[in-house]
PDB file as gemmi writes it, atoms N, CA and C in Angstrom:
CRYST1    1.000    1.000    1.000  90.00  90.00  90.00 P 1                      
ATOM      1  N   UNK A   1     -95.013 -18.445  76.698  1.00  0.00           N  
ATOM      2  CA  UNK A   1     -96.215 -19.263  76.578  1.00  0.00           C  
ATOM      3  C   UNK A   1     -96.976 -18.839  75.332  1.00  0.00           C  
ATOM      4  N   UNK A   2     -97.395 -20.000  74.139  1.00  0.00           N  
ATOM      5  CA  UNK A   2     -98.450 -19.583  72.998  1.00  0.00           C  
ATOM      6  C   UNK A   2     -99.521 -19.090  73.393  1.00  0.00           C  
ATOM      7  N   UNK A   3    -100.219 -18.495  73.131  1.00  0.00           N  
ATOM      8  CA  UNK A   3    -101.431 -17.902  72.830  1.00  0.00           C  
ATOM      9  C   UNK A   3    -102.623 -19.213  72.551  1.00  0.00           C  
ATOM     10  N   UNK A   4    -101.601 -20.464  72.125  1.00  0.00           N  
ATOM     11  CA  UNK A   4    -102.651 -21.541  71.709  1.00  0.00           C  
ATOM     12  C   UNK A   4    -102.367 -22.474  72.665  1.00  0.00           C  
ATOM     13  N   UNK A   5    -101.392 -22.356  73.526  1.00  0.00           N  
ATOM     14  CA  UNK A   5    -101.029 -23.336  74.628  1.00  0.00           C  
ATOM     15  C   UNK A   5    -102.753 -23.982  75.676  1.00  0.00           C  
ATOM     16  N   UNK A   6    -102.733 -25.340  75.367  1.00  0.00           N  
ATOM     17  CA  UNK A   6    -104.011 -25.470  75.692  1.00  0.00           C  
ATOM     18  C   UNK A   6    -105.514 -25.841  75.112  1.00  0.00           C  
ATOM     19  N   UNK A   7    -105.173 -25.819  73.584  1.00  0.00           N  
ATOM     20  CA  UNK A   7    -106.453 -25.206  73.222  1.00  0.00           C  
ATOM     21  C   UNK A   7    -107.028 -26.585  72.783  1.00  0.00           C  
ATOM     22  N   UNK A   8    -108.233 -26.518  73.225  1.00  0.00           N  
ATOM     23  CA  UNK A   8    -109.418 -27.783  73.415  1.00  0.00           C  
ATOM     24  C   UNK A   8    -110.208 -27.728  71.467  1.00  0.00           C  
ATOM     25  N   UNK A   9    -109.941 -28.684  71.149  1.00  0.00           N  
ATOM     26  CA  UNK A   9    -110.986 -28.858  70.099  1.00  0.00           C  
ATOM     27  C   UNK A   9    -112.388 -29.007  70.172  1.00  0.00           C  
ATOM     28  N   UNK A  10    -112.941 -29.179  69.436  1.00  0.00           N  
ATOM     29  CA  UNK A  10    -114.728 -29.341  69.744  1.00  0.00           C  
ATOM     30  C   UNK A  10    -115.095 -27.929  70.951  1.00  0.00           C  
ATOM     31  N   UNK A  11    -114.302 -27.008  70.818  1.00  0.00           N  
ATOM     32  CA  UNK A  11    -114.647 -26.097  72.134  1.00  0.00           C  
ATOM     33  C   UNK A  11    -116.154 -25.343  71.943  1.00  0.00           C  
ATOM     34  N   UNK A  12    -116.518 -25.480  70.922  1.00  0.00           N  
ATOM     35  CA  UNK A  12    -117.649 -24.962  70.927  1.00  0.00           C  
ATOM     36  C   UNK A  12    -118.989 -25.432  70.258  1.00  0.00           C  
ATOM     37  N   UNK A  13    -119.940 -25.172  70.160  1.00  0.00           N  
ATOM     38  CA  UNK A  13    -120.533 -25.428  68.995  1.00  0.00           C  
ATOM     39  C   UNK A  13    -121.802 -24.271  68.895  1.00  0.00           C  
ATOM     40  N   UNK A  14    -121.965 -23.993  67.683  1.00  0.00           N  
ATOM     41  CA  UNK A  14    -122.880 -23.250  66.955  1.00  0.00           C  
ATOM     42  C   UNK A  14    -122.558 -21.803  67.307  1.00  0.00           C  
ATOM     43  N   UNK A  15    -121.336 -21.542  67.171  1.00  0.00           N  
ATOM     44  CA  UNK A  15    -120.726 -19.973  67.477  1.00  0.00           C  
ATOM     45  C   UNK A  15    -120.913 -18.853  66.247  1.00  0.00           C  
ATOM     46  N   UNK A  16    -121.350 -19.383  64.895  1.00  0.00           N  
ATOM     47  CA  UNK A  16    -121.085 -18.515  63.731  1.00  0.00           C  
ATOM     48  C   UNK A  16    -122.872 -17.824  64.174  1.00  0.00           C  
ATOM     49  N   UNK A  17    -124.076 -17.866  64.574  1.00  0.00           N  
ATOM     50  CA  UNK A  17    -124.838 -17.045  64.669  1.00  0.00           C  
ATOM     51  C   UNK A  17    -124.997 -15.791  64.276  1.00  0.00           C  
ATOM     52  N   UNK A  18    -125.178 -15.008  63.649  1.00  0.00           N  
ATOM     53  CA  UNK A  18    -124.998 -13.400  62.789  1.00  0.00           C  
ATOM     54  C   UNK A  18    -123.768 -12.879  62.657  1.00  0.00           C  
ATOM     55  N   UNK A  19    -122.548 -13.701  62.487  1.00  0.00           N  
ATOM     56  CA  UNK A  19    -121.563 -13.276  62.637  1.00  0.00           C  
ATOM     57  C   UNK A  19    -121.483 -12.407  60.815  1.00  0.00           C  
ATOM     58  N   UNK A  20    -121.861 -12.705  59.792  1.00  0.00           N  
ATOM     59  CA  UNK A  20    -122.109 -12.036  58.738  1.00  0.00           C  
ATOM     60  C   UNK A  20    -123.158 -10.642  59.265  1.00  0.00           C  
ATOM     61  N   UNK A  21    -124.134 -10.754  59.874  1.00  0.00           N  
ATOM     62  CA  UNK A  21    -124.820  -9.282  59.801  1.00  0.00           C  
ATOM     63  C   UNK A  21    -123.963  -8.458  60.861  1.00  0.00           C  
ATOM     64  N   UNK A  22    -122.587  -8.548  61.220  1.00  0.00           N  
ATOM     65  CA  UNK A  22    -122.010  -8.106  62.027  1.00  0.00           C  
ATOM     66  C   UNK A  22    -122.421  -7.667  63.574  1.00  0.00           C  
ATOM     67  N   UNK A  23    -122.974  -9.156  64.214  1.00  0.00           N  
ATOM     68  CA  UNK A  23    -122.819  -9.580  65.590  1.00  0.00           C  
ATOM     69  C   UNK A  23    -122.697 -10.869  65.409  1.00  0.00           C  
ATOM     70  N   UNK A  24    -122.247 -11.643  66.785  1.00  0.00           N  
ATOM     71  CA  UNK A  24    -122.143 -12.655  67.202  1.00  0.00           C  
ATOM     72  C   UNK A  24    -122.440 -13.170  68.441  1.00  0.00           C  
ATOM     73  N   UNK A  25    -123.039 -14.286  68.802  1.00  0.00           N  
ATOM     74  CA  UNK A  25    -123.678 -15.147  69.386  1.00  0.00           C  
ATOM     75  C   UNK A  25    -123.403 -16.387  69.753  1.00  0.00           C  
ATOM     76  N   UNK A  26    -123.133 -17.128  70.960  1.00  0.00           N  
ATOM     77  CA  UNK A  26    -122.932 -18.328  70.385  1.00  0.00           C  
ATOM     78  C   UNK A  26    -123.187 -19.030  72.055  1.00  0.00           C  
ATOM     79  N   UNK A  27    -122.838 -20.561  71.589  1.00  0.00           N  
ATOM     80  CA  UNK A  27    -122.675 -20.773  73.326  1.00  0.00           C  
ATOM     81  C   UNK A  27    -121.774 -21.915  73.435  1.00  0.00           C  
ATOM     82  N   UNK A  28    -121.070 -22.006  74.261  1.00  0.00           N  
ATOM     83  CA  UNK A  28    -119.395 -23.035  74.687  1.00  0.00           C  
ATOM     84  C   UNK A  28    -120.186 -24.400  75.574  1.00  0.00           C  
ATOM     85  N   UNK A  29    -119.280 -25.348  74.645  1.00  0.00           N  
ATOM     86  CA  UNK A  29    -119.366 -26.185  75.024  1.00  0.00           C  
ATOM     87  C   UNK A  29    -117.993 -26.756  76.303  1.00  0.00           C  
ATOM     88  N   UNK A  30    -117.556 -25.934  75.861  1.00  0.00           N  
ATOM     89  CA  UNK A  30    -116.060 -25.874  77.682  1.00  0.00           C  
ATOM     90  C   UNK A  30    -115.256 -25.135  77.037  1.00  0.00           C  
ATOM     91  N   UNK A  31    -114.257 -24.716  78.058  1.00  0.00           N  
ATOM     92  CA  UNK A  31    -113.403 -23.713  77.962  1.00  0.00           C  
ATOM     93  C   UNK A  31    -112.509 -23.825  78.782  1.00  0.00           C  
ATOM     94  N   UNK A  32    -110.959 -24.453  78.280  1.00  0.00           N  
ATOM     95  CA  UNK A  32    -109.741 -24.408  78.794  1.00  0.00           C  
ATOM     96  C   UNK A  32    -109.170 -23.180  79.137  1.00  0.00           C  
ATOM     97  N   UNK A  33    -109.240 -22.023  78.922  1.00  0.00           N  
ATOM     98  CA  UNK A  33    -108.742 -20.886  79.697  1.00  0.00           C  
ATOM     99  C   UNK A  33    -107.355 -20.177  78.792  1.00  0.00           C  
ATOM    100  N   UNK A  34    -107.863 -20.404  77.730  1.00  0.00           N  
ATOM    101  CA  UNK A  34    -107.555 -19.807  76.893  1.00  0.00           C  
ATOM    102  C   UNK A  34    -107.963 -18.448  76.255  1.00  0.00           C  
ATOM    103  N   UNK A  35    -107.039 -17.076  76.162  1.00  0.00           N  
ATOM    104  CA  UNK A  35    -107.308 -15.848  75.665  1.00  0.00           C  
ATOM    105  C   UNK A  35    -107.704 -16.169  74.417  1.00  0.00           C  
ATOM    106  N   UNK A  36    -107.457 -16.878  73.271  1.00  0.00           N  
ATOM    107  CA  UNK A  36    -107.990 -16.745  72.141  1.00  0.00           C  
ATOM    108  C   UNK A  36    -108.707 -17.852  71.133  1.00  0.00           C  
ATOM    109  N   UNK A  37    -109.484 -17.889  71.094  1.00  0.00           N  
ATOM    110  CA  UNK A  37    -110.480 -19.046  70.135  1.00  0.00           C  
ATOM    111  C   UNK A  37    -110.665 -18.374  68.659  1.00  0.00           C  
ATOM    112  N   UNK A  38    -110.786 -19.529  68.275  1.00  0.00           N  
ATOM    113  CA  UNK A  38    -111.110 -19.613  66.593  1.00  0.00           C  
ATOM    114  C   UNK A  38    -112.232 -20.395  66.688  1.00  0.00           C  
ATOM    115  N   UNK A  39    -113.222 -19.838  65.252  1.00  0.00           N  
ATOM    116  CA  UNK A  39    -114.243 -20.800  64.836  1.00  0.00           C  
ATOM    117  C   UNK A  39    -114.237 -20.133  63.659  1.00  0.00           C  
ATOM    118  N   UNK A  40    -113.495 -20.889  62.381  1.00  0.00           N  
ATOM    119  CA  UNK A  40    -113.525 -20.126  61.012  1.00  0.00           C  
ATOM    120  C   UNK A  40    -114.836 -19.692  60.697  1.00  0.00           C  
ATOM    121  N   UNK A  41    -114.834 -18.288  60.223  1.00  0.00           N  
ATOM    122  CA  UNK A  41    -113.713 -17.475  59.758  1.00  0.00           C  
ATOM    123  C   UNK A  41    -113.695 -16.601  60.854  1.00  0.00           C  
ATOM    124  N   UNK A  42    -114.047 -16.363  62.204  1.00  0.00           N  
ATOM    125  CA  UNK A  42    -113.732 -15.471  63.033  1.00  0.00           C  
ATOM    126  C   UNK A  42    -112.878 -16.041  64.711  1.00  0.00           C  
ATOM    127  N   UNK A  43    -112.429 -14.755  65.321  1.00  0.00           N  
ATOM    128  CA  UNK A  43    -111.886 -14.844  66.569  1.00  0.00           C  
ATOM    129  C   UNK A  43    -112.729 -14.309  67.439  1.00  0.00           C  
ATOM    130  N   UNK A  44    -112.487 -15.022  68.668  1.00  0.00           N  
ATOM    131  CA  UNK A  44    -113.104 -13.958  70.189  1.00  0.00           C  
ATOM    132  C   UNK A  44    -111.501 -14.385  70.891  1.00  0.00           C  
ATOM    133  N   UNK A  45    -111.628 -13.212  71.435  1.00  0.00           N  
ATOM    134  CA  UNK A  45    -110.498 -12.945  72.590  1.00  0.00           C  
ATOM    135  C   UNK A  45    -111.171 -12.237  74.410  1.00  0.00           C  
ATOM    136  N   UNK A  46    -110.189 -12.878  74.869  1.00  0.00           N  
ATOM    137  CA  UNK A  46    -110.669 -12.580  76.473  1.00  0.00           C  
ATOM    138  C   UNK A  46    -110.324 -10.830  76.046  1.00  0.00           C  
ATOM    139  N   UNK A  47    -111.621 -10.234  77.510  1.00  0.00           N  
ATOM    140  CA  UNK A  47    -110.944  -8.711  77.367  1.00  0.00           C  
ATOM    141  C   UNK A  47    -109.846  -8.733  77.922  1.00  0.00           C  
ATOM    142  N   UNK A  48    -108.972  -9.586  78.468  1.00  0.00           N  
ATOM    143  CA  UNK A  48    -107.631  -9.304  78.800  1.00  0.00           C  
ATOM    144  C   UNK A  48    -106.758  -9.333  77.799  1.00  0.00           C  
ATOM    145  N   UNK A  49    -106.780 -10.205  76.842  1.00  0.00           N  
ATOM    146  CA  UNK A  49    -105.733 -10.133  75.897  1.00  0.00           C  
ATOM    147  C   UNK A  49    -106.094  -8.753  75.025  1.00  0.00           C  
ATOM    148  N   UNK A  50    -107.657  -8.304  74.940  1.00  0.00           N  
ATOM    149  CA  UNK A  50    -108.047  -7.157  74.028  1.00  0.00           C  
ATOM    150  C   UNK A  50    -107.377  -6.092  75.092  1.00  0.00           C  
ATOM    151  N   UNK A  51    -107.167  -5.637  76.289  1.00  0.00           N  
ATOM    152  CA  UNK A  51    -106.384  -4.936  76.944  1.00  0.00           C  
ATOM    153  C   UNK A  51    -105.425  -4.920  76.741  1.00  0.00           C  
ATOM    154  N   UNK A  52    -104.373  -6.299  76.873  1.00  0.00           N  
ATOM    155  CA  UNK A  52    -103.004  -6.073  76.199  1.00  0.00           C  
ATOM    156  C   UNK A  52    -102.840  -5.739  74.890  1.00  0.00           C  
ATOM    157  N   UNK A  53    -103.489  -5.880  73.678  1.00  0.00           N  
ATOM    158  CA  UNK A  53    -103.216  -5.497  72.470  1.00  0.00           C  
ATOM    159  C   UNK A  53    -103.501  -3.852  72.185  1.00  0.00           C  
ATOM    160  N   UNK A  54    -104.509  -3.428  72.862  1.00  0.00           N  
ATOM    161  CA  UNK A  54    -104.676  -1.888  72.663  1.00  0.00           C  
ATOM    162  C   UNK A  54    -103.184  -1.145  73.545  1.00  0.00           C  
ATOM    163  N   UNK A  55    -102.733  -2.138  74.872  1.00  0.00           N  
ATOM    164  CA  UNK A  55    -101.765  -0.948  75.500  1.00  0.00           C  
ATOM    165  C   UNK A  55    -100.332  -1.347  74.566  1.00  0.00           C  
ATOM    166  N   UNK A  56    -100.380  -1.871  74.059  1.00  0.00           N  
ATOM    167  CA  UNK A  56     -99.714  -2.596  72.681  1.00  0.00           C  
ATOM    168  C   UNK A  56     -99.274  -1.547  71.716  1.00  0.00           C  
ATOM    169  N   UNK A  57    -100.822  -0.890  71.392  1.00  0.00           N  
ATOM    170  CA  UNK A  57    -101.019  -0.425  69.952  1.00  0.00           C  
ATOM    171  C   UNK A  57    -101.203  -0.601  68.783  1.00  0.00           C  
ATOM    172  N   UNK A  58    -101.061  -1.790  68.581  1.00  0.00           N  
ATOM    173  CA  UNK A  58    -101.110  -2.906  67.684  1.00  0.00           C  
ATOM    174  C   UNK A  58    -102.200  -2.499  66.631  1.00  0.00           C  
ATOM    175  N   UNK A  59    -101.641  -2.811  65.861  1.00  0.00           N  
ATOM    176  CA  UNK A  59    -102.942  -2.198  64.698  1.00  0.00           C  
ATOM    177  C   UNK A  59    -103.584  -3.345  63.781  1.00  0.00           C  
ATOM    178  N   UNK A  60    -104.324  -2.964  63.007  1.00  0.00           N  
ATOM    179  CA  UNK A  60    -105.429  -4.067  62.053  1.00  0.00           C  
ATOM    180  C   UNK A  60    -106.334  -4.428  62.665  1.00  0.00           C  
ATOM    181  N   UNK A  61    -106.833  -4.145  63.857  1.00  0.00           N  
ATOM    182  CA  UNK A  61    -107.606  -4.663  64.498  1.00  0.00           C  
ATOM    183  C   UNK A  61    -108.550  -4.137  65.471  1.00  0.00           C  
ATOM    184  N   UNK A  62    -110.140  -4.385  65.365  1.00  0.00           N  
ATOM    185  CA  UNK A  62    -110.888  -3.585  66.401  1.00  0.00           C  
ATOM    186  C   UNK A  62    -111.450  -4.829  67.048  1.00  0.00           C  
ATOM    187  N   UNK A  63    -112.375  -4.477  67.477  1.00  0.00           N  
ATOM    188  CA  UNK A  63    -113.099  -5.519  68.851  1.00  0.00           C  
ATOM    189  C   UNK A  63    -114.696  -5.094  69.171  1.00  0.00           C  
ATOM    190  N   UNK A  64    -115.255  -6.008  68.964  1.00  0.00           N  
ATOM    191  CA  UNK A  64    -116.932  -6.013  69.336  1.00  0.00           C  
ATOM    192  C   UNK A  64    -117.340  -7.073  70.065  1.00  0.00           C  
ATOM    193  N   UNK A  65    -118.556  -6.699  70.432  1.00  0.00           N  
ATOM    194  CA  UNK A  65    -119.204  -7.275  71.722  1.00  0.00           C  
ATOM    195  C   UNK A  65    -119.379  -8.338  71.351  1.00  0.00           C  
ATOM    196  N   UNK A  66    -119.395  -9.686  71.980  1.00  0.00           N  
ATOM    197  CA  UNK A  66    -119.809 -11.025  72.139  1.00  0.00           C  
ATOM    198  C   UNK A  66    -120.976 -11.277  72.865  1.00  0.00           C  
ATOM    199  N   UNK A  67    -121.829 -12.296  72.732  1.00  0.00           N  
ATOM    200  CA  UNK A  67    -122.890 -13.034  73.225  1.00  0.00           C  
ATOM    201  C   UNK A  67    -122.734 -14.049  73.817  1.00  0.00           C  
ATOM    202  N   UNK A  68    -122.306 -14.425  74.527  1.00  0.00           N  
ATOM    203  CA  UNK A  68    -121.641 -15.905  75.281  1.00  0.00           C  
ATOM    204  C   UNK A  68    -122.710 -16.628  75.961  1.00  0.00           C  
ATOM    205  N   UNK A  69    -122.822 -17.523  76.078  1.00  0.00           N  
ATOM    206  CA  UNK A  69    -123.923 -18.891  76.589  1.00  0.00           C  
ATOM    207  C   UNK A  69    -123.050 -20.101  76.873  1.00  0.00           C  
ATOM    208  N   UNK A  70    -123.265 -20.616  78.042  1.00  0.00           N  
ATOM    209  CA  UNK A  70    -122.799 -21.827  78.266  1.00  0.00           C  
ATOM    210  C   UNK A  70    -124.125 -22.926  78.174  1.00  0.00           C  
ATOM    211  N   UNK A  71    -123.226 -23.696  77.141  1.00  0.00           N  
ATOM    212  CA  UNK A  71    -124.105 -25.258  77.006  1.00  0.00           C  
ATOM    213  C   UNK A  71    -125.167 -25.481  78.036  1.00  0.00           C  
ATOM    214  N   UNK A  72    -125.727 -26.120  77.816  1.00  0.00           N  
ATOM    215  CA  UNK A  72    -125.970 -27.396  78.753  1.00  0.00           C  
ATOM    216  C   UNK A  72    -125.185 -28.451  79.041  1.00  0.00           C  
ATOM    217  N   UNK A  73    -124.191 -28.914  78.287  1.00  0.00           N  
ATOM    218  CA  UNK A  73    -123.072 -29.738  78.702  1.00  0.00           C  
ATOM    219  C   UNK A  73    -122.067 -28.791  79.412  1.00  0.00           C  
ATOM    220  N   UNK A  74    -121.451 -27.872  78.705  1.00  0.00           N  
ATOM    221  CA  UNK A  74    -121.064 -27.116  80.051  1.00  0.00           C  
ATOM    222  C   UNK A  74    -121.334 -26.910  80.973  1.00  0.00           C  
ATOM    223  N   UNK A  75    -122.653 -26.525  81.133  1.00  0.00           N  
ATOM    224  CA  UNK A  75    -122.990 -26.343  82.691  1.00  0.00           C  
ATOM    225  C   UNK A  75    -123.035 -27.482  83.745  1.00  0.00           C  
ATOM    226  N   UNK A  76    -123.088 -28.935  83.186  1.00  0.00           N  
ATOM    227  CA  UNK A  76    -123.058 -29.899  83.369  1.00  0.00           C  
ATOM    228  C   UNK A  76    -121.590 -30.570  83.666  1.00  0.00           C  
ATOM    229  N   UNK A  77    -120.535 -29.903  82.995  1.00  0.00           N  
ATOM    230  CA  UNK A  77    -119.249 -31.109  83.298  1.00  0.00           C  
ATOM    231  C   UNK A  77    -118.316 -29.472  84.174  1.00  0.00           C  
ATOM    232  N   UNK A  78    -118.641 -28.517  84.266  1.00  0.00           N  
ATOM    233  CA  UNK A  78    -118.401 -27.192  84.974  1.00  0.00           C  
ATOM    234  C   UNK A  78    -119.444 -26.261  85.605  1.00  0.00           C  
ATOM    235  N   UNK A  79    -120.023 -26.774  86.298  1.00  0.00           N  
ATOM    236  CA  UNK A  79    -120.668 -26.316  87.271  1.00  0.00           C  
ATOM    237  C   UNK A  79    -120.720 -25.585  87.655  1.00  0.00           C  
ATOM    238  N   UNK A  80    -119.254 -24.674  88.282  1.00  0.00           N  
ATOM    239  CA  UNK A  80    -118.723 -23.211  88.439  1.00  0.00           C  
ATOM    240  C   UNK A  80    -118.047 -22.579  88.031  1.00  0.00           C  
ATOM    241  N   UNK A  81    -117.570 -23.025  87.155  1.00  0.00           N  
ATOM    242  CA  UNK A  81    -116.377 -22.577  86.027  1.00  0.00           C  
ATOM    243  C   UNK A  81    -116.646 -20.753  85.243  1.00  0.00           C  
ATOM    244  N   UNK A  82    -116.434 -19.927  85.602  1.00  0.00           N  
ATOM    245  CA  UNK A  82    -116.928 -18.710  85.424  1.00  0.00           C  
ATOM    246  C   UNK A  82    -116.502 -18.450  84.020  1.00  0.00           C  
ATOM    247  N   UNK A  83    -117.239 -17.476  83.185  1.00  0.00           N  
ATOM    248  CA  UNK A  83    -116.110 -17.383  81.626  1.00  0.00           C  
ATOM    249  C   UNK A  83    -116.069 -15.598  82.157  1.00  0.00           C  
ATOM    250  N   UNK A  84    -114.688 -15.233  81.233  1.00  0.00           N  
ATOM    251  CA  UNK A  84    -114.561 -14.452  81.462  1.00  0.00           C  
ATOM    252  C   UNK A  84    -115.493 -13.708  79.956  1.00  0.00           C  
ATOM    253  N   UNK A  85    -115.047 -11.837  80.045  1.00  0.00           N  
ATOM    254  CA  UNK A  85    -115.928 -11.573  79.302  1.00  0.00           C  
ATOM    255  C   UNK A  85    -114.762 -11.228  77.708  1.00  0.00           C  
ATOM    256  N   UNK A  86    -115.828 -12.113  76.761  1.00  0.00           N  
ATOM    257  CA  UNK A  86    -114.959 -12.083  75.107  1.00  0.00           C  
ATOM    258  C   UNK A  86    -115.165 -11.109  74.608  1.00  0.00           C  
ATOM    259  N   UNK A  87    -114.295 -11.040  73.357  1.00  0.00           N  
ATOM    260  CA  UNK A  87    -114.918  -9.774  72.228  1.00  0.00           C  
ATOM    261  C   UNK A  87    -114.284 -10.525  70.913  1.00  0.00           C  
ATOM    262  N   UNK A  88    -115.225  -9.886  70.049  1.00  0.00           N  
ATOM    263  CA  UNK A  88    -115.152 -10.524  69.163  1.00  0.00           C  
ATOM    264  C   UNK A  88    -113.938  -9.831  68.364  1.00  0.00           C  
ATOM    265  N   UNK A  89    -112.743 -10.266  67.820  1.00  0.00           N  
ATOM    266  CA  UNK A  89    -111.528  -9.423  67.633  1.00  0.00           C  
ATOM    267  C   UNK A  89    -111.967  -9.569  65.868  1.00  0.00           C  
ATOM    268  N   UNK A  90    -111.738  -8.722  65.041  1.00  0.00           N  
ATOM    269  CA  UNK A  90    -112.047  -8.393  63.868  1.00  0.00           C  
ATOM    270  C   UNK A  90    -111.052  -7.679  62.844  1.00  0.00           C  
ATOM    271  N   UNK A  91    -110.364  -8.976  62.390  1.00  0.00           N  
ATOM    272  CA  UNK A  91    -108.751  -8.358  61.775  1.00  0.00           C  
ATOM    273  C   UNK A  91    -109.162  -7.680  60.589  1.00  0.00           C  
ATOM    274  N   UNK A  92    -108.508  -6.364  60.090  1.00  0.00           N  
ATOM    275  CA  UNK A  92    -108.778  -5.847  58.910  1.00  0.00           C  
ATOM    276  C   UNK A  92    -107.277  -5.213  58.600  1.00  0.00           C  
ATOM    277  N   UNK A  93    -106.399  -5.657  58.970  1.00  0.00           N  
ATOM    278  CA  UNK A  93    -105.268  -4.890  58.628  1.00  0.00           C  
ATOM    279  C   UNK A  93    -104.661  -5.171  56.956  1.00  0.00           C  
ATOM    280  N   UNK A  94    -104.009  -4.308  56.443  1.00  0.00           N  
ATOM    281  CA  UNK A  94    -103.426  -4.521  55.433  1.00  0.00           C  
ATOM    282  C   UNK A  94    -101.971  -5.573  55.113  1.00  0.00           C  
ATOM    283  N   UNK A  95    -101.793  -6.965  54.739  1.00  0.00           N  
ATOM    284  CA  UNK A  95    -100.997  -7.300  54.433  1.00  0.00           C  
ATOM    285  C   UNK A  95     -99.177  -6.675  54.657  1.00  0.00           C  
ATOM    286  N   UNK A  96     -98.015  -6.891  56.083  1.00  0.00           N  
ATOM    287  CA  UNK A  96     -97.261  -6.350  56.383  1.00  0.00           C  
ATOM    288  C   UNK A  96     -96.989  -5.076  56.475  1.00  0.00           C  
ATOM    289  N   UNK A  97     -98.230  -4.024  56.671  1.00  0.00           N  
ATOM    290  CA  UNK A  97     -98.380  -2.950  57.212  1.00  0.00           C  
ATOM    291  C   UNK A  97     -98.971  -2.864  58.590  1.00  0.00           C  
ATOM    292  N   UNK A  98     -99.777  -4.022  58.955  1.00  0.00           N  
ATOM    293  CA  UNK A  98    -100.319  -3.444  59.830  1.00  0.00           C  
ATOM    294  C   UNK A  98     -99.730  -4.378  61.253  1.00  0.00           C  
ATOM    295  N   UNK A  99    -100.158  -4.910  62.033  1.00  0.00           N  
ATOM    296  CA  UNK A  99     -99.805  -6.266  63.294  1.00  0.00           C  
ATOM    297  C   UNK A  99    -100.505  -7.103  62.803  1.00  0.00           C  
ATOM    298  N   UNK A 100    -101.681  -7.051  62.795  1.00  0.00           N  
ATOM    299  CA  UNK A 100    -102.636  -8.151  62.651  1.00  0.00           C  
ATOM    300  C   UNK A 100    -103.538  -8.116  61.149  1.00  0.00           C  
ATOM    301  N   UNK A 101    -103.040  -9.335  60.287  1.00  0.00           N  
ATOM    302  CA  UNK A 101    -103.578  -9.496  58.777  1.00  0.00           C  
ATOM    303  C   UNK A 101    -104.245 -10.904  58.066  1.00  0.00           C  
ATOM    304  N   UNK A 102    -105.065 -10.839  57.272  1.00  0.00           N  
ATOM    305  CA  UNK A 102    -104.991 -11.858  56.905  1.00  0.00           C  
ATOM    306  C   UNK A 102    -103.668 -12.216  55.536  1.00  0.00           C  
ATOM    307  N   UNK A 103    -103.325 -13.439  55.541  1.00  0.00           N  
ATOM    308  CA  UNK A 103    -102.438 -13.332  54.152  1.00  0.00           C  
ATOM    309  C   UNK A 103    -102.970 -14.915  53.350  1.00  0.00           C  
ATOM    310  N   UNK A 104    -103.412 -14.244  52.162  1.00  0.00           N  
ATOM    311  CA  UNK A 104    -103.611 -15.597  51.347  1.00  0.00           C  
ATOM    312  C   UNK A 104    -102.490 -16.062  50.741  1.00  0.00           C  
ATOM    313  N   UNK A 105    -102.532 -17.431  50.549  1.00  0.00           N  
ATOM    314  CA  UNK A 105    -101.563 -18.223  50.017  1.00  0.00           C  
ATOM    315  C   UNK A 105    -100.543 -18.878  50.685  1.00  0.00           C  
TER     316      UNK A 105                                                      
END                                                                             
């Protein structure tokens, strides 16, 4: 199964919040149940997938706290829909040294 198997567009809105002063903030507009989201230029990952990648070992990569908020339309079209808890995953690895990199071009 992908990692992207699932993944809802429009899933969020207004997620970049201090993501430059190094935190982040944001609040979901729904959530298919997916371990990993994008909102360029950053990731959040469920702490489950951040569990599997540390018993992993996997390198390039640390993890910080998230701020999560559900919409008002979320709360509205999911009612009970629980989120689990994110982190914000923060690739810094070196180009085919590390697991996780960015590569330009």
């Amino acid at each position: 199964m992908s990692l992207m198997d699932g993944w809802m567009d429009g899933w969020m809105d207004g997620w970049m919040d201090g993501w430059m002063d190094g935190w982040m903030d944001g609040w979901m507009d729904g959530w298919m149940g997916d371990d990993i989201l994008e909102s360029f230029p950053c990731y959040i990952v469920t702490e489950r997938l951040r569990n599997d990648i540390e018993k992993q070992h996997l390198t390039g990569i640390s993890f910080e706290e998230v701020i999560t908020s559900k919409s008002e339309t979320f709360e509205e079209l999911y009612p009970s829909k629980e989120l689990p808890t994110f982190l914000w995953a923060k690739v810094s690895g070196e180009p085919h040294k590390s697991d996780f990199f960015y590569h330009e071009g």
